[in-house]
Amino acid sequence: MPNTMKLISSVTLSSAQASMDFTSIPSTYTDLKLLASMRVTDGGEGTTPPLSRCELIINGVTTGTSYNVNMLYGIPGAVPSVLAAGGLNSSRNFYSGSADSSNATAGVFSNVSYLIQNYANSSLPKAILIDDVIENMAKTCMCDIRGGSWNSTSAITSLSLRPYNLGNFAQYTTAYLYGIVKS
Amino acid sequence: MTRPTKIEVNCTTGVQSVIELTDEEIAQREADAAAFAEQKAAEEAAAEALASLKASARAKLVAGQPLTEEEAATLVI
Amino acid sequence: MPAGSTYSTIATLNGTGSNNTISFTSIPSTYTDLVLQITPWGLTDGIGVYARFNNDTSTAYSSTVFFTNGSAGATQRQTNTNLVLLGGWSIGAGTSLPSSIETCFNNYSNSTTLKNFISRYTVSNNANSIEVGMISGLYRSSSAINRIDVITGAGNWSTNATVTLYGITAA
C-alpha cells in the first residue's frame, strides 16, 4: 500500500540557529504539511503574549507582491481580533506562525501547522493554511488560524522558517516536513 | 564574535548542514529587522488610533453628542 | 507499528466545469477517520462549499462558523439545514487566487454516535480579500458515513478544482 503521508525531512536543533531551511523539495507529492515546534532565544515582541513572529520564506522570495495573509486570533480576556494591516500583496510573510519567546515559561514551545496544497503546480498560485498556538502555562497565551497565499505560479522548491527580528530559534526547536500524495 | 548560523536540509539527499551566514545575509537580517520594526510601529500606531476613536465614540454616545463618520464606523459594522 | 499505510488516499476528483457536485460514494468503513482536502477555484462571492452525507437531504445539519474576512472576527450559526458549510462564508474563491479547505471527520464509521467534523479554511478572491475561519459541523445521524457529496453553493466546480478524500487508520 502506498505511503500517502511521508516524512520528507526533519530538523531538530541541537543549538540556536538563525533559520531552518528545507531546500530541493521533491516535486513528487501533491501537498506539503510542515509541523513546527518553536521557541526563540530572545524576548521577541514582549510578554502579552510572549511570542516572536516567524516568517515562512518560499523559494527565497522576499520581494514583490508575493504573499497574502489574514489571521483571526484570540488572547485570553480580549475579544477575538484580526490582522490590523500589512497582510495583503506583501513582499514579506511576516505573519506566518509564531514561536514562544524567552519571556514564555521555560520549556514551552509553540505548535504550528502549515498546509500548502498543490505546491508543485507550476501554473497556479498556492494557498497556505496555518494553525498556530502560543502556550504559556500561567501567563498570557494565544491561538489563531491564518490563511492566505503565495502569489507566484512557480512550483515551491524551498521553505525557510526564521524568527522575524534578528532572533534565533532555540535548542530543541523542531520542524517536520511531510509530503502528501493524492494518488 | 561568533557568526550566526542557519541549518539547511537538502530534501532530496537528506543531507543536513549548519552554515554560517554570509556578510550579505547578516546585513539583510539587520535591514529586515529595521523594516519589521517600522511595520510594527505602523501597526501599533494604527491600533492606538483605532482605540482612540472607539474611546471618543463611546464618550460621545454616553454624552448624547453626535459622532463623526470615523467614530461611528468603529461601533457599527 | 501498523502493518500498512496509516494515511491513505481513498479517491481524488477534479471539477469538470459543468458539475456543481463532486461525490465520494461507497466509502469503506475500514478507516478510523477521514480527511477531505479541497482546492476550490472561481466560486461565486458569498456562496461557499457545502457537504451532504449519505445522500440525506433532510434538515439534519447544523454548523457554527468562526471567521474573519479582514474587518473583524465574527461568528455565524446555521441550524436545520439540508447542507452543511465546509468553508467560505462571505467571499467566494477567486479565479486567480487560491483557496484551501481541510475537513476532518473523526470516527466517521461508527453507528452509535452523531457525526461531527471540524473544518479549517482560507478563501481568497480577486478583490484581494482573504477570509480565514473554522467550522464545527454536525450531522444529526448515528449512521456511518458512506457517502460525501461536496457541493458548490452556486455555479460549477472549476476544472482547476480538486477534492481528495483520505482515510486515516489508527492501527
XYZ file of C-alpha atoms in Angstrom:
431
model
C 0.000 0.000 0.000
C 1.479 3.403 -0.943
C 2.721 5.704 1.775
C 0.401 8.672 1.312
C 1.786 10.940 4.015
C 5.528 10.677 4.101
C 8.190 12.445 6.081
C 10.397 14.313 3.607
C 12.856 15.799 6.099
C 13.053 16.985 9.684
C 15.147 19.333 11.747
C 15.771 19.227 15.488
C 18.027 21.986 16.721
C 20.868 20.980 18.988
C 21.865 24.644 19.298
C 20.441 28.055 18.430
C 20.050 28.775 14.705
C 19.019 31.822 12.694
C 16.734 29.819 10.392
C 15.610 26.335 9.378
C 15.783 25.838 5.624
C 14.245 22.998 3.618
C 15.768 23.043 0.135
C 15.440 20.904 -3.005
C 11.940 19.794 -2.027
C 10.934 16.978 -4.404
C 8.019 17.745 -6.723
C 6.566 14.264 -6.443
C 3.980 14.960 -3.754
C 0.617 16.736 -4.025
C 0.563 18.787 -0.834
C 3.042 19.756 1.865
C 2.441 19.768 5.583
C 5.018 21.423 7.817
C 4.713 20.850 11.558
C 6.861 23.036 13.784
C 7.508 23.398 17.480
C 9.373 26.646 18.009
C 10.971 28.834 20.628
C 13.401 31.728 20.238
C 16.279 32.784 22.440
C 15.372 36.471 22.685
C 12.440 38.354 24.213
C 10.550 38.651 20.927
C 7.650 41.086 20.964
C 7.006 41.423 24.652
C 5.014 39.425 27.157
C 1.367 39.583 26.149
C 1.652 37.088 24.622
C 5.309 36.076 24.877
C 5.967 35.393 21.233
C 8.182 36.149 18.332
C 6.627 36.336 14.917
C 8.086 33.931 12.388
C 8.410 34.275 8.678
C 7.913 31.480 6.139
C 10.001 32.376 3.114
C 9.096 30.476 -0.034
C 11.734 29.849 -2.700
C 13.857 32.544 -1.065
C 11.442 35.234 -2.280
C 11.320 38.413 -0.189
C 10.258 40.931 -2.835
C 7.255 41.940 -4.894
C 3.606 41.332 -4.038
C 4.326 37.768 -3.210
C 2.337 36.987 -0.081
C -1.212 37.380 1.217
C -2.178 36.511 4.763
C -5.023 37.198 7.135
C -5.381 35.925 10.665
C -8.004 35.508 13.335
C -6.520 35.305 16.784
C -7.547 35.112 20.384
C -5.812 36.126 23.595
C -7.446 35.362 26.971
C -9.522 38.265 28.234
C -9.683 40.022 24.871
C -12.217 39.823 22.055
C -11.067 37.830 19.023
C -9.085 40.056 16.707
C -7.936 40.147 13.136
C -4.785 41.230 11.399
C -4.617 45.013 11.503
C -2.739 45.684 8.295
C 0.076 44.667 6.048
C -1.062 41.196 5.081
C -2.116 41.757 1.501
C 0.218 41.656 -1.509
C 3.197 41.930 0.771
C 6.805 41.246 -0.115
C 7.282 39.534 3.241
C 5.351 36.801 5.004
C 5.685 38.303 8.491
C 2.581 36.712 9.928
C 3.261 33.095 9.137
C 3.446 31.429 12.509
C 4.807 32.251 15.949
C 7.460 30.970 18.323
C 7.408 31.199 22.095
C 9.935 33.809 23.189
C 12.299 33.743 26.161
C 9.556 35.552 28.103
C 7.424 32.412 27.991
C 7.538 29.837 30.746
C 10.692 27.748 30.422
C 10.391 24.653 28.268
C 7.259 25.809 26.412
C 7.344 25.812 22.624
C 4.783 26.931 20.067
C 2.800 24.479 17.966
C 2.331 25.452 14.329
C 0.915 23.533 11.394
C 1.282 24.732 7.797
C -0.672 23.192 4.909
C 0.281 24.075 1.342
C -1.845 22.370 -1.294
C -0.641 21.772 -4.855
C 2.797 23.127 -4.007
C 4.451 21.668 -7.097
C 1.989 23.155 -9.565
C 3.764 25.499 -11.972
C 0.754 27.357 -13.380
C -1.286 28.416 -10.344
C -0.551 30.362 -7.128
C -0.641 28.412 -3.861
C -2.952 28.649 -0.842
C -1.475 28.424 2.667
C -3.451 27.418 5.770
C -1.828 27.839 9.205
C -2.865 26.784 12.713
C -0.833 28.378 15.452
C -0.732 28.178 19.242
C 1.495 30.024 21.695
C 1.033 28.290 25.012
C 2.451 29.809 28.157
C 1.060 27.899 31.106
C 0.334 30.509 33.767
C 0.762 33.605 31.602
C -0.875 35.024 28.515
C -1.150 32.712 25.545
C -2.579 32.931 22.056
C -4.173 30.753 19.442
C -5.004 31.655 15.921
C -5.868 30.481 12.471
C -4.256 32.077 9.454
C -4.847 31.820 5.764
C -3.540 33.294 2.595
C -1.469 32.579 -0.432
C 1.857 32.694 -2.159
C 1.030 34.605 -5.304
C 3.622 33.066 -7.586
C 2.843 30.362 -10.116
C 6.280 28.784 -9.588
C 6.476 25.375 -8.015
C 7.632 25.515 -4.406
C 11.107 24.057 -4.028
C 12.263 25.529 -0.727
C 10.799 26.659 2.587
C 12.660 28.658 5.188
C 11.421 29.400 8.704
C 13.021 32.234 10.598
C 12.212 34.481 13.559
C 11.393 37.927 12.317
C 13.579 40.140 14.431
C 17.266 39.150 14.452
C 16.349 36.348 16.817
C 17.490 32.745 16.760
C 15.486 29.595 17.192
C 16.346 27.931 20.487
C 17.774 24.488 21.071
C 15.092 21.737 20.811
C 13.062 23.670 18.218
C 11.827 21.197 15.607
C 10.301 21.255 12.151
C 8.986 18.243 10.262
C 8.150 18.482 6.558
C 5.704 15.899 5.211
C 4.620 15.231 1.658
C 1.046 14.098 0.972
C 0.382 12.337 -2.292
C -3.184 12.039 -3.536
C -2.624 9.125 -5.902
C 32.425 37.289 17.655
C 30.672 34.078 16.589
C 28.801 34.359 13.308
C 25.129 33.358 13.379
C 24.404 30.090 11.611
C 21.426 28.516 9.907
C 20.539 24.876 9.449
C 19.777 23.681 5.948
C 18.445 20.266 4.970
C 18.502 19.126 1.367
C 15.191 17.309 0.980
C 16.390 15.314 -1.999
C 19.593 13.959 -0.457
C 18.643 14.269 3.211
C 21.952 15.969 3.996
C 21.783 18.483 6.861
C 24.293 21.314 7.103
C 24.953 24.047 9.620
C 26.076 27.046 7.593
C 27.478 30.364 8.759
C 25.577 33.360 7.470
C 27.464 35.421 4.913
C 28.132 39.141 5.355
C 25.317 39.830 2.913
C 22.886 37.631 4.846
C 23.812 39.297 8.114
C 23.340 42.746 6.580
C 19.995 41.610 5.135
C 18.866 40.387 8.575
C 19.684 43.747 10.062
C 17.851 45.555 7.275
C 14.911 43.188 7.752
C 14.860 43.883 11.473
C 14.663 47.613 10.751
C 11.829 47.022 8.263
C 9.984 44.821 10.767
C 10.342 47.449 13.470
C 8.923 50.055 11.117
C 5.968 47.868 10.247
C 5.327 47.053 13.871
C 5.389 50.753 14.753
C 2.855 51.401 11.996
C 0.639 48.607 13.321
C 0.831 49.949 16.857
C 0.027 53.441 15.666
C -2.976 52.134 13.742
C -4.170 50.163 16.767
C -3.727 53.186 19.013
C -5.620 55.411 16.598
C -8.451 52.901 16.487
C -8.586 52.659 20.279
C -8.697 56.457 20.480
C -11.558 56.650 18.024
C -13.512 53.996 19.916
C -12.991 55.777 23.229
C -14.108 59.040 21.709
C -17.142 57.380 20.117
C -18.151 55.790 23.406
C -17.770 59.049 25.320
C -19.907 60.891 22.765
C -22.573 58.222 22.880
C -22.793 58.484 26.647
C -22.902 62.279 26.480
C -25.502 62.235 23.715
C -23.257 64.031 21.258
C -23.086 63.359 17.517
C -20.373 61.030 16.290
C -18.161 61.630 13.299
C -18.321 59.154 10.424
C -14.980 57.709 11.519
C -16.149 57.237 15.103
C -19.413 55.631 14.021
C -17.515 53.148 11.837
C -15.750 51.769 14.902
C -19.070 50.844 16.510
C -21.221 49.787 13.616
C -20.063 47.137 11.189
C 3.726 -0.199 14.286
C 0.836 -0.652 11.847
C 1.453 -3.123 9.034
C 0.180 -0.861 6.259
C -0.168 2.810 5.484
C -1.971 4.848 8.136
C -2.833 7.772 5.869
C -4.254 6.590 2.555
C -5.831 8.209 -0.444
C -9.350 6.909 -0.943
C -10.116 8.939 -4.071
C -9.354 12.225 -5.754
C -11.657 14.031 -8.150
C -11.405 17.153 -10.276
C -14.043 19.655 -11.293
C -15.223 19.485 -14.895
C -16.530 22.994 -15.313
C -20.043 21.662 -15.776
C -20.794 19.981 -12.440
C -21.610 21.512 -9.089
C -21.254 18.281 -7.093
C -18.291 16.041 -6.512
C -19.329 12.760 -4.919
C -17.486 10.121 -2.953
C -19.658 7.022 -2.727
C -19.246 3.613 -1.113
C -16.660 4.978 1.309
C -15.045 1.998 3.052
C -15.759 1.700 6.747
C -12.308 0.330 7.449
C -10.620 3.601 8.378
C -10.802 5.384 11.712
C -11.060 8.966 10.473
C -11.495 10.771 7.170
C -9.815 13.921 5.887
C -11.204 15.905 2.964
C -8.870 18.321 1.196
C -10.421 20.812 -1.200
C -8.817 23.332 -3.508
C -11.715 25.398 -4.858
C -11.316 27.960 -7.623
C -13.635 30.532 -9.119
C -16.637 30.172 -6.840
C -19.196 32.927 -6.521
C -18.823 35.500 -3.791
C -20.544 34.732 -0.533
C -21.519 31.230 -1.567
C -19.042 28.754 -0.142
C -18.536 24.998 -0.314
C -21.035 22.614 1.278
C -21.398 18.926 2.018
C -24.190 16.417 2.276
C -23.755 12.965 3.783
C -25.273 9.624 2.759
C -27.457 11.457 0.226
C -29.533 12.634 3.188
C -31.494 15.689 2.081
C -33.358 16.113 5.370
C -32.702 19.131 7.565
C -30.281 17.181 9.699
C -27.317 19.525 9.522
C -26.021 22.431 11.571
C -22.795 24.398 11.823
C -21.024 27.160 13.691
C -18.583 29.321 11.767
C -15.865 31.443 13.361
C -14.175 33.608 10.761
C -12.814 36.886 9.577
C -12.787 38.470 6.151
C -10.424 41.181 7.271
C -12.556 43.720 9.061
C -13.425 41.879 12.258
C -13.910 38.461 13.755
C -17.441 37.119 13.524
C -19.476 34.008 14.090
C -22.428 32.534 12.263
C -24.728 29.688 13.125
C -26.824 27.619 10.734
C -29.332 25.073 12.047
C -31.717 22.566 10.487
C -30.276 22.878 7.037
C -30.121 20.228 4.332
C -26.499 21.028 3.522
C -23.618 21.907 5.832
C -20.915 24.505 5.201
C -17.311 23.323 4.855
C -15.697 26.642 4.018
C -16.215 30.157 2.710
C -18.936 32.252 4.309
C -18.724 35.790 2.998
C -16.454 35.735 -0.019
C -16.071 33.376 -2.931
C -12.917 31.722 -4.229
C -11.290 33.915 -6.854
C -10.450 32.812 -10.348
C -6.820 33.790 -9.926
C -6.159 33.428 -6.209
C -6.066 30.043 -4.459
C -8.170 28.836 -1.565
C -7.904 25.828 0.672
C -10.242 23.773 2.831
C -9.298 20.884 5.125
C -12.073 18.976 6.905
C -11.602 16.199 9.451
C -14.275 13.604 10.225
C -13.213 11.663 13.269
C -14.790 8.309 13.990
C -16.975 8.535 10.860
C -17.859 4.880 10.529
C -19.422 4.067 13.883
C -23.170 3.540 14.021
C -23.673 4.798 17.563
C -22.819 8.487 17.769
C -23.964 11.512 15.827
C -21.378 12.615 13.278
C -19.456 15.847 13.527
C -16.489 17.431 11.847
C -14.059 20.308 12.112
C -13.120 22.302 9.047
C -10.466 24.959 8.590
C -10.351 27.110 5.521
C -8.936 30.113 3.770
C -10.639 31.696 0.795
C -9.029 34.426 -1.299
C -10.792 36.326 -4.022
C -9.851 38.608 -6.870
C -10.689 41.685 -4.823
C -7.734 40.654 -2.684
C -9.872 39.863 0.311
C -8.921 36.891 2.427
C -11.376 35.012 4.588
C -9.995 32.605 7.137
C -12.067 30.576 9.527
C -13.017 27.357 11.174
C -16.275 25.476 11.262
C -17.735 22.980 13.648
C -20.356 20.930 11.863
C -22.913 18.348 12.958
C -24.855 15.732 11.006
C -27.642 14.508 13.277
C -27.461 10.880 12.311
C -25.840 7.916 14.006
C -25.392 6.149 10.670
C -21.885 5.518 9.445
C -20.877 7.974 6.749
C -20.542 6.085 3.466
C -21.119 8.920 1.019
C -19.998 12.544 0.889
C -21.245 14.979 -1.734
C -19.172 18.152 -1.927
C -21.321 20.866 -3.449
C -20.767 24.432 -4.545
C -23.247 26.906 -3.140
C -23.739 28.234 -6.668
C -22.065 27.714 -10.010
C -19.903 24.792 -11.085
C -16.577 23.448 -9.968
C -13.704 24.889 -11.969
C -11.503 22.469 -13.902
C -8.687 23.628 -11.604
C -10.586 22.495 -8.513
C -9.611 19.246 -6.817
C -11.215 17.354 -3.963
C -9.348 14.483 -2.321
C -10.597 12.110 0.352
C -8.060 10.451 2.664
C -8.569 7.721 5.227
C -6.598 7.518 8.470
C -6.168 4.170 10.158
C -5.484 4.103 13.880
C -3.991 0.612 13.825
